[in-house]
PDB file of C-alpha atoms and ligand atoms in Angstrom:
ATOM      1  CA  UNK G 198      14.650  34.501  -5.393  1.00  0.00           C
ATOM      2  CA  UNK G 199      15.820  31.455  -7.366  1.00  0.00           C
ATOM      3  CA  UNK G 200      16.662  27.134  -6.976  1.00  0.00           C
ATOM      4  CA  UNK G 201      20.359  28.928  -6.933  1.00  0.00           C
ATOM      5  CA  UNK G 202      19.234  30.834  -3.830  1.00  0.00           C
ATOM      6  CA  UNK G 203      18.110  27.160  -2.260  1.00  0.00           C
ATOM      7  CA  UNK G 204      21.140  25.791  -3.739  1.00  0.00           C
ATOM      8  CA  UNK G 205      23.657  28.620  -1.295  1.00  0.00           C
ATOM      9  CA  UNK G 206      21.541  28.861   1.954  1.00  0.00           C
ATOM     10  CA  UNK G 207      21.841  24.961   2.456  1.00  0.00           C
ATOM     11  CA  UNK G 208      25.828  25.297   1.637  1.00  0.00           C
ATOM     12  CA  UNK G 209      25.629  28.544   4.056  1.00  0.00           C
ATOM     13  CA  UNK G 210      23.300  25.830   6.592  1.00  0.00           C
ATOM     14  CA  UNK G 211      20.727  28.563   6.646  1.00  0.00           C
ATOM     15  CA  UNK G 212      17.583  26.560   7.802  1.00  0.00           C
ATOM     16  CA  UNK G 213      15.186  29.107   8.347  1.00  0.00           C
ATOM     17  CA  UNK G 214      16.632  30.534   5.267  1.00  0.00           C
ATOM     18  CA  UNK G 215      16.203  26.963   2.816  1.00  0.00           C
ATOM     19  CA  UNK G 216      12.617  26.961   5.071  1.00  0.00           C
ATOM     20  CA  UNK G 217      11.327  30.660   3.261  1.00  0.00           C
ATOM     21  CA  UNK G 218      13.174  30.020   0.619  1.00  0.00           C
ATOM     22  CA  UNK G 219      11.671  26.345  -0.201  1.00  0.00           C
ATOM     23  CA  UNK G 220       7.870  27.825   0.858  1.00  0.00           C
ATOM     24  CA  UNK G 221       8.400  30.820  -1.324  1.00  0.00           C
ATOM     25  CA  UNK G 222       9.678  28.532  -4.673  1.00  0.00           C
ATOM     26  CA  UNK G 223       7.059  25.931  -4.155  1.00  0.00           C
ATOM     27  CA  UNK G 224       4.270  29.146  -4.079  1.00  0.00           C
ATOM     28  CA  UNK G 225       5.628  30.545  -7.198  1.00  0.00           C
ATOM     29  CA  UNK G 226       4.683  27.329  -9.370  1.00  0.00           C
ATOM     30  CA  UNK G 227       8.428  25.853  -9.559  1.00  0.00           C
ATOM     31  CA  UNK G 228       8.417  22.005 -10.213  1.00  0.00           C
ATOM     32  CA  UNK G 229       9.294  20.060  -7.007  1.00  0.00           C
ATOM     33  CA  UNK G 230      11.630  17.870  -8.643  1.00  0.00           C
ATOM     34  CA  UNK G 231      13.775  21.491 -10.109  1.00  0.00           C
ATOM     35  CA  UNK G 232      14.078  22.235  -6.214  1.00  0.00           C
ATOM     36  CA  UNK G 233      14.866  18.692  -5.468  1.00  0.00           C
ATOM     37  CA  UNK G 234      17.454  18.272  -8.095  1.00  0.00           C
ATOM     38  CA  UNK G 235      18.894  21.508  -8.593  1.00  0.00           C
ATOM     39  CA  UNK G 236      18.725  23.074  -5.246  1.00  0.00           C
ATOM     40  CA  UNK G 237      18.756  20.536  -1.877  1.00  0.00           C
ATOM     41  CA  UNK G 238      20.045  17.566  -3.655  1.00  0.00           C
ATOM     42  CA  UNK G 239      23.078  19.345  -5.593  1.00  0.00           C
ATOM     43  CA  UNK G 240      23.417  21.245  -2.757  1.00  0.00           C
ATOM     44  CA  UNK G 241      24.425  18.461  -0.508  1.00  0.00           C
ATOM     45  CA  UNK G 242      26.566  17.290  -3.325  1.00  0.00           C
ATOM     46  CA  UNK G 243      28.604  20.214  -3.017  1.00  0.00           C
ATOM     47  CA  UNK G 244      28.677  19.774   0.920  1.00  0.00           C
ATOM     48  CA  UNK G 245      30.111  16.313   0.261  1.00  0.00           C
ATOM     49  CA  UNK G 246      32.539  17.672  -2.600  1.00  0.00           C
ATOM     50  CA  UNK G 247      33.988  20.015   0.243  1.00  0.00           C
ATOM     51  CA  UNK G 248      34.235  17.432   2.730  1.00  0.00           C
ATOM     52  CA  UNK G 249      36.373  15.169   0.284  1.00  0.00           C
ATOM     53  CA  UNK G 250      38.229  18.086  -0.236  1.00  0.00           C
ATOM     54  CA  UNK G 251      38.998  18.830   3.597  1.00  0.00           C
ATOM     55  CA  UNK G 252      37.441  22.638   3.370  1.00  0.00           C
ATOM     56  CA  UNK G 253      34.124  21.182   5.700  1.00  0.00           C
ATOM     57  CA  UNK G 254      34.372  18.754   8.487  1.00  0.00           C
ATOM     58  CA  UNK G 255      31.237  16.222  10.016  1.00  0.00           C
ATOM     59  CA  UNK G 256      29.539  19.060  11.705  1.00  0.00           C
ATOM     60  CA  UNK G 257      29.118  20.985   8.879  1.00  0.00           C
ATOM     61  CA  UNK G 258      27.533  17.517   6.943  1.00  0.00           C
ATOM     62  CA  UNK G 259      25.261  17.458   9.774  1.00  0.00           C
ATOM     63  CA  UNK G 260      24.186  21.415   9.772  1.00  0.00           C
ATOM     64  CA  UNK G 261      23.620  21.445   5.506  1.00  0.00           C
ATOM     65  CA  UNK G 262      21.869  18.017   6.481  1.00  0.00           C
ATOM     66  CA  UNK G 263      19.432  19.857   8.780  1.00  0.00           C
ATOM     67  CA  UNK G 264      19.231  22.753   6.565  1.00  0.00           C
ATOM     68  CA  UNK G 265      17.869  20.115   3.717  1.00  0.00           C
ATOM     69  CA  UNK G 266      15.961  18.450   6.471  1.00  0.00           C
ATOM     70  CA  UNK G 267      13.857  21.885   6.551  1.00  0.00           C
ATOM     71  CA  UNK G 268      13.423  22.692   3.184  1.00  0.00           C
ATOM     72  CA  UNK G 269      12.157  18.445   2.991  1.00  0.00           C
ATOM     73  CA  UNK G 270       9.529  19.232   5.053  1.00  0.00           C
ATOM     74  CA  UNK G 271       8.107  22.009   3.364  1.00  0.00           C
ATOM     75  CA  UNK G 272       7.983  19.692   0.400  1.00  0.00           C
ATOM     76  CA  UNK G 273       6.967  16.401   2.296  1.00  0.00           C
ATOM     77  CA  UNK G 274       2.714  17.105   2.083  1.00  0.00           C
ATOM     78  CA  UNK G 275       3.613  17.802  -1.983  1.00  0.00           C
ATOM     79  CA  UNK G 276       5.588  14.226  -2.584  1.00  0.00           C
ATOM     80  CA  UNK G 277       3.490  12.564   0.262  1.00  0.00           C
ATOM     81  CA  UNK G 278      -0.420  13.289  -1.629  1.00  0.00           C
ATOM     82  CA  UNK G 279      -1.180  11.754  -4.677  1.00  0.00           C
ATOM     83  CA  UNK G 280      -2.480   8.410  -5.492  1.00  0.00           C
ATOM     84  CA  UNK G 281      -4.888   7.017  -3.422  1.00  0.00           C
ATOM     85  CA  UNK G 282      -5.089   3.737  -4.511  1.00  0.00           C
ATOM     86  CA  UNK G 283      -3.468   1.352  -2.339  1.00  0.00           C
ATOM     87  CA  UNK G 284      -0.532   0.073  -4.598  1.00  0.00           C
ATOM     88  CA  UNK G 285       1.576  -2.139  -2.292  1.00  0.00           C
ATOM     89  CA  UNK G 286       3.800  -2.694   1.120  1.00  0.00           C
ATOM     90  CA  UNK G 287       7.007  -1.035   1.517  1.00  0.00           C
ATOM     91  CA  UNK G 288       9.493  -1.693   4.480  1.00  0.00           C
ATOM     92  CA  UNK G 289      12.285   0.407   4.075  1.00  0.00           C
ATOM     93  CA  UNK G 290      15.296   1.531   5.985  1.00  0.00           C
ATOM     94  CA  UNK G 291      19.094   2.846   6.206  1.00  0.00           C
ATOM     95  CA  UNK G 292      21.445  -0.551   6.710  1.00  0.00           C
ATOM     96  CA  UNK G 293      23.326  -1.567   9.589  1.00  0.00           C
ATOM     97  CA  UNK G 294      25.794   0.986  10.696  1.00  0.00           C
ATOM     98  CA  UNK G 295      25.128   3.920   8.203  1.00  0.00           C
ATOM     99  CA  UNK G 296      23.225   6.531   9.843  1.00  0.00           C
ATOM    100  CA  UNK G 297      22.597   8.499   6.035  1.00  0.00           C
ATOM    101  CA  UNK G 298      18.699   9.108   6.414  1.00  0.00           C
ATOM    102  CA  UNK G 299      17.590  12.066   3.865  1.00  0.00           C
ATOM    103  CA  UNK G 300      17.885  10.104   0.672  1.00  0.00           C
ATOM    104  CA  UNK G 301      16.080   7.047   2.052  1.00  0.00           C
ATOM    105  CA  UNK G 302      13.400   9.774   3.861  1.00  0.00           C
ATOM    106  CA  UNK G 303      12.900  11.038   0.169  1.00  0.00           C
ATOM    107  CA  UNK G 304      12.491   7.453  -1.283  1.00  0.00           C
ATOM    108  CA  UNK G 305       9.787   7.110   1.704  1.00  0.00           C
ATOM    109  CA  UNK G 306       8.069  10.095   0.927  1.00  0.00           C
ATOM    110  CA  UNK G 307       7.790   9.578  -2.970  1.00  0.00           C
ATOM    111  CA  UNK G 308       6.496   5.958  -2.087  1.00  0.00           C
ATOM    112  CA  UNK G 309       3.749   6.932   0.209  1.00  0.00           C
ATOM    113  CA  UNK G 310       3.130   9.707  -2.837  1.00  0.00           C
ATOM    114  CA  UNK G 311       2.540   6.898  -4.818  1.00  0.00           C
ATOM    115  CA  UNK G 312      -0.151   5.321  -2.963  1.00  0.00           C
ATOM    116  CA  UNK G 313       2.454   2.907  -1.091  1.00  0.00           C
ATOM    117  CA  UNK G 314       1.972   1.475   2.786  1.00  0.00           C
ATOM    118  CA  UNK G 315       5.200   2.522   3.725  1.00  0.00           C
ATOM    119  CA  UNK G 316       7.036   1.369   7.157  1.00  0.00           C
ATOM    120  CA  UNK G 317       9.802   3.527   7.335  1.00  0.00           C
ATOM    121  CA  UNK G 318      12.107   1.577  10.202  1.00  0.00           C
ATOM    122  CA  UNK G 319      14.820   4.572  10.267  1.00  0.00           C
ATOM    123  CA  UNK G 320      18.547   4.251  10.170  1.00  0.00           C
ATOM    124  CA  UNK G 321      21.012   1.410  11.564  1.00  0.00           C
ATOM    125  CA  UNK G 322      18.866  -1.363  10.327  1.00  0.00           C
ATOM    126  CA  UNK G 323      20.057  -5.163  10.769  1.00  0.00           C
ATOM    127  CA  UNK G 324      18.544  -7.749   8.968  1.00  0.00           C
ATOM    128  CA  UNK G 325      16.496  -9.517  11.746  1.00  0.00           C
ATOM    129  CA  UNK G 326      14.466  -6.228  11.772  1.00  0.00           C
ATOM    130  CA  UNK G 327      13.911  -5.918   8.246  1.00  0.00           C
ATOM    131  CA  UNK G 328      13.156  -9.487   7.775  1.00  0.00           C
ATOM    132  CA  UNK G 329      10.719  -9.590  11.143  1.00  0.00           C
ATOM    133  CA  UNK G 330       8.886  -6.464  10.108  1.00  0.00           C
ATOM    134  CA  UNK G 331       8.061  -7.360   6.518  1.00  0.00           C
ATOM    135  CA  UNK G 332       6.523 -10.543   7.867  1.00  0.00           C
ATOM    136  CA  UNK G 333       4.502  -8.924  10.696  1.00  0.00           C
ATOM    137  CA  UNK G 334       2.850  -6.302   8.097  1.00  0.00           C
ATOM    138  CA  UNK G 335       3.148  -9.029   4.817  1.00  0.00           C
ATOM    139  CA  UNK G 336       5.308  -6.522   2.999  1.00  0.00           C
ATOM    140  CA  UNK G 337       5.618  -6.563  -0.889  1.00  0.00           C
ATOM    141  CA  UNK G 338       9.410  -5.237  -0.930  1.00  0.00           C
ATOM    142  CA  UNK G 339      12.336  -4.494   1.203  1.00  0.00           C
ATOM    143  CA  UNK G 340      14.372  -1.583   0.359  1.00  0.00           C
ATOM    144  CA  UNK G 341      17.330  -1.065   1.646  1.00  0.00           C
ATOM    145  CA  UNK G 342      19.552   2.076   1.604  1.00  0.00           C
ATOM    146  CA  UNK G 343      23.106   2.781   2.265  1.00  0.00           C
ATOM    147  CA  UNK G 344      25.548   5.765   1.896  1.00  0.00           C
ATOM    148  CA  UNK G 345      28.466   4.602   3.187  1.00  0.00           C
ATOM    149  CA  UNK G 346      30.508   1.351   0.626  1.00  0.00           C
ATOM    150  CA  UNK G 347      31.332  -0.050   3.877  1.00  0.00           C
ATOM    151  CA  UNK G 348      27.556  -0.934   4.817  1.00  0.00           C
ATOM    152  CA  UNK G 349      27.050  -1.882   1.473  1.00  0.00           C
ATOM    153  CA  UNK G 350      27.694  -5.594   2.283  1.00  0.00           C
ATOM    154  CA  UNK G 351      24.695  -5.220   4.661  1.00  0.00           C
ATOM    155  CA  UNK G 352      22.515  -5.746   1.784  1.00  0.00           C
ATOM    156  CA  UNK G 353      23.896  -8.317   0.808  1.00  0.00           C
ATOM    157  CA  UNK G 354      23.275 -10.249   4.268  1.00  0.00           C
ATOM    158  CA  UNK G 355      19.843  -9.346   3.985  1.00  0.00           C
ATOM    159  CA  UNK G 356      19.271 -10.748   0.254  1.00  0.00           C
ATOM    160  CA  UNK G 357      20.691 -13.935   1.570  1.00  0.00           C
ATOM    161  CA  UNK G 358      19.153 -14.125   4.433  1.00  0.00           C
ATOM    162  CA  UNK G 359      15.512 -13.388   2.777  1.00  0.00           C
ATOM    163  CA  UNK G 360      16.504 -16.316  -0.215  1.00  0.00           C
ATOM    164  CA  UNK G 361      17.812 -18.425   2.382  1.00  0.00           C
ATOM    165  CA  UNK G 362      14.527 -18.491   5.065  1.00  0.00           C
ATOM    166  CA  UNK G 363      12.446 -19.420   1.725  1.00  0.00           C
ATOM    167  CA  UNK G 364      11.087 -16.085   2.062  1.00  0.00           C
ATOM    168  CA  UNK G 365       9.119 -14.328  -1.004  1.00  0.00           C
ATOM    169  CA  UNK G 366       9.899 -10.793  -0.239  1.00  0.00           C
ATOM    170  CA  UNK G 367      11.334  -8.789  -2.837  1.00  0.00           C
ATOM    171  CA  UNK G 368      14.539  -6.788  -2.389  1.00  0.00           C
ATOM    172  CA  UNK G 369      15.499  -3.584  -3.534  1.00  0.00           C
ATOM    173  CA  UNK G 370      18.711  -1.163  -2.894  1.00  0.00           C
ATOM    174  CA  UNK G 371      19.791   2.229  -3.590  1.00  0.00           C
ATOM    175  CA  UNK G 372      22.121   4.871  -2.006  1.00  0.00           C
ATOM    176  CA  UNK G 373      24.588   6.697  -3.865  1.00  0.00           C
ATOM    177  CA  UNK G 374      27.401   4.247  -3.837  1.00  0.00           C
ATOM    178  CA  UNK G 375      24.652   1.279  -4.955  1.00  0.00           C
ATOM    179  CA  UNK G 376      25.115   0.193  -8.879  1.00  0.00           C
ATOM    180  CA  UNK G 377      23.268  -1.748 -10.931  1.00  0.00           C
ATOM    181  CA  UNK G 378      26.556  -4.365 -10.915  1.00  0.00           C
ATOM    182  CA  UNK G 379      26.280  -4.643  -7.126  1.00  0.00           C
ATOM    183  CA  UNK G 380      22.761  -4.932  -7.537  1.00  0.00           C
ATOM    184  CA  UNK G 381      22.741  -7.591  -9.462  1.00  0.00           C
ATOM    185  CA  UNK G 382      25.858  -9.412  -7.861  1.00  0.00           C
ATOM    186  CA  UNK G 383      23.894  -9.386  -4.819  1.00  0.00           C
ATOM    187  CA  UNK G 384      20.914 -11.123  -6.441  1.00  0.00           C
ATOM    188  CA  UNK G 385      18.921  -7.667  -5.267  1.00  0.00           C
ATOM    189  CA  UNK G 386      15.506  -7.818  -7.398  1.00  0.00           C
ATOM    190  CA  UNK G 387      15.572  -4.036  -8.286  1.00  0.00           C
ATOM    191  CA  UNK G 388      18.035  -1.247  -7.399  1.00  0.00           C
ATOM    192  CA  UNK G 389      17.937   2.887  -8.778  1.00  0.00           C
ATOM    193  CA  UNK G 390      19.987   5.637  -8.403  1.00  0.00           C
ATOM    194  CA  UNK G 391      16.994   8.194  -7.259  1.00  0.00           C
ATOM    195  CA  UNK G 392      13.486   8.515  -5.763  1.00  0.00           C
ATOM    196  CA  UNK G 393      11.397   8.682  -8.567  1.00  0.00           C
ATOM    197  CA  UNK G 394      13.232   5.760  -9.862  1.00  0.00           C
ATOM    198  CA  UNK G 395      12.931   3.915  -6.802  1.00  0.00           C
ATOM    199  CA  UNK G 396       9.075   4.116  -7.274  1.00  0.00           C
ATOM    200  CA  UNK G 397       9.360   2.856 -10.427  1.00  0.00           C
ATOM    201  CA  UNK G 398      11.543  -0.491  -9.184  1.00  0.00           C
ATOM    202  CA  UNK G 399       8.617  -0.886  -6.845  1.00  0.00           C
ATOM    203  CA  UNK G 400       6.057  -0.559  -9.245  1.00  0.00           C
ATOM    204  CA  UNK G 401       7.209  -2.921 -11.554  1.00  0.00           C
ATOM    205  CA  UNK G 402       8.218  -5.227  -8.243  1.00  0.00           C
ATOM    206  CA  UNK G 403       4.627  -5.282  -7.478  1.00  0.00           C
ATOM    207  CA  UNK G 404       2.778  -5.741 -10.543  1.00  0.00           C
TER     208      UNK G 404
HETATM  209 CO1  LIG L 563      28.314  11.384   5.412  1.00  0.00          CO
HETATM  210  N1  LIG L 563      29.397  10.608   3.998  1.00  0.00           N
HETATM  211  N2  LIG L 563      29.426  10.483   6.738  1.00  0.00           N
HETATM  212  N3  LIG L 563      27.254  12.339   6.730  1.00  0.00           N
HETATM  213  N4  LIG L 563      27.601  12.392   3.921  1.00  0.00           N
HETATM  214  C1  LIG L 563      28.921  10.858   2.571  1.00  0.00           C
HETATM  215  C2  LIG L 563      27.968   9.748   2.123  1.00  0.00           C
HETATM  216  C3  LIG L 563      30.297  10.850   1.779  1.00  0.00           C
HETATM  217  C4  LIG L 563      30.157  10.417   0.295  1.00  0.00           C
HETATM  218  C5  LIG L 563      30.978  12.232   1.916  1.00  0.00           C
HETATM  219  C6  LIG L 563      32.261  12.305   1.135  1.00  0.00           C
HETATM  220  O1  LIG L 563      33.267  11.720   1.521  1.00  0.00           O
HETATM  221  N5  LIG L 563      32.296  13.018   0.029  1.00  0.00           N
HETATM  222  C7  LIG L 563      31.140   9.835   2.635  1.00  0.00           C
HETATM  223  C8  LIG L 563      31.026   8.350   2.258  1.00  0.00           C
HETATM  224  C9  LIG L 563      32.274   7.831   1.569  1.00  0.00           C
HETATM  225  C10 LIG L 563      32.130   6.400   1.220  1.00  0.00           C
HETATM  226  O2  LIG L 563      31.598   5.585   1.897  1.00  0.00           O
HETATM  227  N6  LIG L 563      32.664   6.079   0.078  1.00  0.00           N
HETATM  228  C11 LIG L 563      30.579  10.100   4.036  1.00  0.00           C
HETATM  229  C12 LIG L 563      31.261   9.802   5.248  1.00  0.00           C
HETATM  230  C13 LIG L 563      32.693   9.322   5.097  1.00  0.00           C
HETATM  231  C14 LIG L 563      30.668   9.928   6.519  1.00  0.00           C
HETATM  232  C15 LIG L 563      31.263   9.564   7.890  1.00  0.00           C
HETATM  233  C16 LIG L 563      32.035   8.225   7.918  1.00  0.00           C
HETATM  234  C17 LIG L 563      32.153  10.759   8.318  1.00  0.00           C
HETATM  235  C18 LIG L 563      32.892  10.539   9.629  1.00  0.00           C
HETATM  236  O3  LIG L 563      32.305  10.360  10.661  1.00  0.00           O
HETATM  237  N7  LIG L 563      34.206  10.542   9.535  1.00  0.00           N
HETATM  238  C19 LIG L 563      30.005   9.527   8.797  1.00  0.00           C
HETATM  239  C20 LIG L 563      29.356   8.140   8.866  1.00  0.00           C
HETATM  240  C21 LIG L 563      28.253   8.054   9.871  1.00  0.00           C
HETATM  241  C22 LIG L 563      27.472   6.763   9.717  1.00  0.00           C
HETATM  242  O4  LIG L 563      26.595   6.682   8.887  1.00  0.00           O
HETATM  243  N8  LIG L 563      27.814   5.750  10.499  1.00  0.00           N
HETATM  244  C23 LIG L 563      29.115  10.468   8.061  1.00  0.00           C
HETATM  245  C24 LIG L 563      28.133  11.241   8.676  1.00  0.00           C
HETATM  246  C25 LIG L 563      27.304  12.142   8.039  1.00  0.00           C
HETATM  247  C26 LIG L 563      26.351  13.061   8.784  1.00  0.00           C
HETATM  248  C27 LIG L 563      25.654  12.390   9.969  1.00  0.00           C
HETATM  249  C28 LIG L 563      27.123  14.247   9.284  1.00  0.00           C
HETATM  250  C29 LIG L 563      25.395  13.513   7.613  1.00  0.00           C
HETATM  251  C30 LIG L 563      24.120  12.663   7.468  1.00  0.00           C
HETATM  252  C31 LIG L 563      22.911  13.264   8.139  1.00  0.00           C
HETATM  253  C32 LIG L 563      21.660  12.512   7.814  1.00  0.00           C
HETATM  254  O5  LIG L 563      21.529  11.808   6.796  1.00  0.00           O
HETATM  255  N9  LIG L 563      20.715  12.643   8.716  1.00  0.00           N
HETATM  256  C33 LIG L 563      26.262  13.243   6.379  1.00  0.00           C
HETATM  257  C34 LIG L 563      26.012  13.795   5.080  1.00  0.00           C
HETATM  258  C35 LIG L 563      24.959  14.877   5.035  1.00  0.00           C
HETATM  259  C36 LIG L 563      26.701  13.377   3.918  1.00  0.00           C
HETATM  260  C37 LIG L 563      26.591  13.933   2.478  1.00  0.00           C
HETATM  261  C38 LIG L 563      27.322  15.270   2.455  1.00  0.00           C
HETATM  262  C39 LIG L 563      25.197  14.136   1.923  1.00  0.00           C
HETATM  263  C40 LIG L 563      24.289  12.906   1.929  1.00  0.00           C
HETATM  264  C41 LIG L 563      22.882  13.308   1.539  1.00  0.00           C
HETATM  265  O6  LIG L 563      22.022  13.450   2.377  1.00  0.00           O
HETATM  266  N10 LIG L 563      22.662  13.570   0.225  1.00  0.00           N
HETATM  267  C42 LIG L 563      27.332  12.787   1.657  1.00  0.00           C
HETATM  268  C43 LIG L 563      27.997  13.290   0.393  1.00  0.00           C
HETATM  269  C44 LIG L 563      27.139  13.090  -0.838  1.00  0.00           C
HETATM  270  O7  LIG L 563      26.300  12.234  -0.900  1.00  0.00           O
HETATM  271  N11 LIG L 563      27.368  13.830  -1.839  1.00  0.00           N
HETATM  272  C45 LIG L 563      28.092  12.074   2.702  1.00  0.00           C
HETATM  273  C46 LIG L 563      21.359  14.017  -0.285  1.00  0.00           C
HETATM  274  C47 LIG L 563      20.442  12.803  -0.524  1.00  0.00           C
HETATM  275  C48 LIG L 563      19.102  13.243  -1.120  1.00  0.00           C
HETATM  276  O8  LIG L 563      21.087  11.961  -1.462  1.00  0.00           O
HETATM  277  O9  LIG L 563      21.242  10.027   0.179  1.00  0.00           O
HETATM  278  O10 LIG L 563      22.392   9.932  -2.093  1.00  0.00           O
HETATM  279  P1  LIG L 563      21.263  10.391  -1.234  1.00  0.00           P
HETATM  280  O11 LIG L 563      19.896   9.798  -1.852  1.00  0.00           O
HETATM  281  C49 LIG L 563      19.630   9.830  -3.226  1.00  0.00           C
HETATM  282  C50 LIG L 563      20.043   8.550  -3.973  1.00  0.00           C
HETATM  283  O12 LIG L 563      21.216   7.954  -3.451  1.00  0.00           O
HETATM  284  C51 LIG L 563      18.811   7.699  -3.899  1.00  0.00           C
HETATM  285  O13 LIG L 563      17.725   8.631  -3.844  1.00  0.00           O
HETATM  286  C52 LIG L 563      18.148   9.920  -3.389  1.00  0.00           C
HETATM  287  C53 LIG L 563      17.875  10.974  -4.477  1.00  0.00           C
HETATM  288  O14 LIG L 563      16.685  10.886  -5.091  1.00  0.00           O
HETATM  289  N12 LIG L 563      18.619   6.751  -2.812  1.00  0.00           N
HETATM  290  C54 LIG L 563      17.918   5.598  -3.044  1.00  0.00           C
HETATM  291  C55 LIG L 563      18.970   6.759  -1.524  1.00  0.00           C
HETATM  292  N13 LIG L 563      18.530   5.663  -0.904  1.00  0.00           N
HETATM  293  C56 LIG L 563      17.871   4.928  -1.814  1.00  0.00           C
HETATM  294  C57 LIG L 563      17.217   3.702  -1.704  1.00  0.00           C
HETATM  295  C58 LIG L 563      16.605   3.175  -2.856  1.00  0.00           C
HETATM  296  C59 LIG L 563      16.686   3.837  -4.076  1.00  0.00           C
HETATM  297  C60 LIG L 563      17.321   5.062  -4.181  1.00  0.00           C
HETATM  298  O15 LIG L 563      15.961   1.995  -2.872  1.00  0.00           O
HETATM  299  C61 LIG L 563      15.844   1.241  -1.738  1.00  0.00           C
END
C-alpha cells in the first residue's frame, strides 16, 4: 500500500478503491499534503494529460473526479479541524460557466481548517451572487476560482464590479490557468496557485 497506489486507483476511477486506500494511508501516519500532492492531485493531472492527449474522453474526467471526490472526503474532517479562532469571512465559489469544483472544494476545506467562516456558494457563480452574498454575511474576501481560460474573464467582471459599487471587499483568484500576471492585470488583491497558499493570500488579506 503506497501514495502510488492512490495515485493508479483514481486513474483506474476506483472509488471505493481511492476510499480504503485514502483511510488506510491517512491511519498509517502519511502527511495529508503527500496524499494530496502526490496521489489525488497528480493523479487528476494525469487524467487531464490523457484527455489533451485524446486517450480519455469527459466521462472519464468526471469518474477520476468522483474517485478524488471520495478519497476528499476521507480527508475533509483532517483539513476541516484546526484553528479555532475565528480568523475571518470567506465567500468563495467556481465562476460563471465553469463547473470545475474539487480544487475550489479543497481551498474551502483548508480555509475552514484555518479557523475561516467560509460560504462556499458552489459552481457557476455570476457576480451579482458573489457580490450580494459577501454583503449579506459582511465577508472579508471573495475568492474566486476558475478552471477553464475561457471563464477567466469572469473574474475580472467581478473585480470591477466590486471597485466600481465602492465596495471594500477584497478579491482573490486561483484555478490552474490563474497567474500572478492575470492577477494583477485584473487588479485581483491576492491570487495562488494551491490551497495552502490560498490560506496564506487570505491571511495576509485579513490582517
Ligand atoms: Co475539465 N478541463 N472540462 N472537467 N478538467 C480541465 C480543466 C482541462 C485543463 C483538461 C485538459 O484539457 N487537459 C481543460 C481546460 C482547458 C482550458 O481551459 N485551457 C478542461 C476542459 C476542456 C473541460 C470541458 C470544456 C470538456 C468538454 O466538455 N469538452 C468541460 C467544461 C465544463 C464546464 O466547466 N463548463 C470539462 C468538464 C470536466 C468534468 C465535469 C468532467 C470534470 C470536473 C468535475 C468536477 O470538478 N466536479 C473535469 C475535470 C476533472 C478536469 C481535470 C482533469 C481535473 C481538474 C481537477 O479537479 N484537478 C482538468 C485537468 C487538470 O487540471 N489537470 C480539466 C484537481 C484539483 C485539486 O486541481 O482544480 O487545479 P485544481 O485546484 C488546485 C489549484 O488550481 C488551486 O488549488 C488546488 C490545489 O491545491 N486552486 C485555487 C483552485 N481554485 C483556487 C482558488 C484560489 C486559490 C487556489 O483562490 C480563490
Amino acid at each position: 500500500m503506497s501514495v502510488q497506489d492512490i495515485y493508479d486507483a483514481v486513474v483506474e476511477f476506483s472509488v471505493d478503491k481511492v476510499v480504503s486506500l485514502v483511510d488506510a494511508e491517512v491511519k498509517s501516519g502519511t502527511d495529508v499534503s503527500e496524499i494530496l500532492s502526490n496521489g489525488l492531485i497528480a493523479a487528476m493531472d494525469e487524467v487531464g494529460q490523457r484527455y489533451s492527449e485524446g486517450e480519455f474522453f469527459v466521462p472519464e474526467m468526471l469518474m477520476a473526479a468522483k474517485a478524488m471526490k471520495g478519497g476528499l472526503e476521507v480527508l475533509k474532517p483532517l483539513l476541516s479541524q484546526g484553528d479555532s479562532d475565528k480568523k475571518g469571512t470567506i465567500i468563495i465559489g467556481t465562476v460563471k460557466g465553469d463547473l470545475h469544483d474539487i480544487g475550489k472544494n479543497l481551498v474551502s476545506m483548508m480555509m475552514e481548517g484555518a479557523g475561516f467562516e467560509v460560504y462556499d456558494l458552489g459552481v457557476d457563480v455570476d457576480t451579482d451572487k458573489f457580490i450580494a452574498t459577501a454583503k449579506e454575511k459582511n465577508a472579508d474576501v471573495i475568492c474566486m476560482s476558475a478552471l477553464l481560460t475561457t471563464t477567466m474573464p469572469f473574474m475580472e467582471v467581478t473585480v470591477k464590479a466590486i471597485r466600481e459599487q465602492g465596495l471594500s471587499i477584497k478579491t482573490m483568484v486561483g484555478g490552474a490557468p490563474v497567474s500572478e500576471d492575470f492577477a494583477n492585470k485584473i487588479g485581483a488583491d491576492g491570487w495562488s496557485t494551491d490551497a495552502p497558499g490560498a490560506v496564506e493570500t487570505a491571511r495576509r488579506l485579513t490582517a
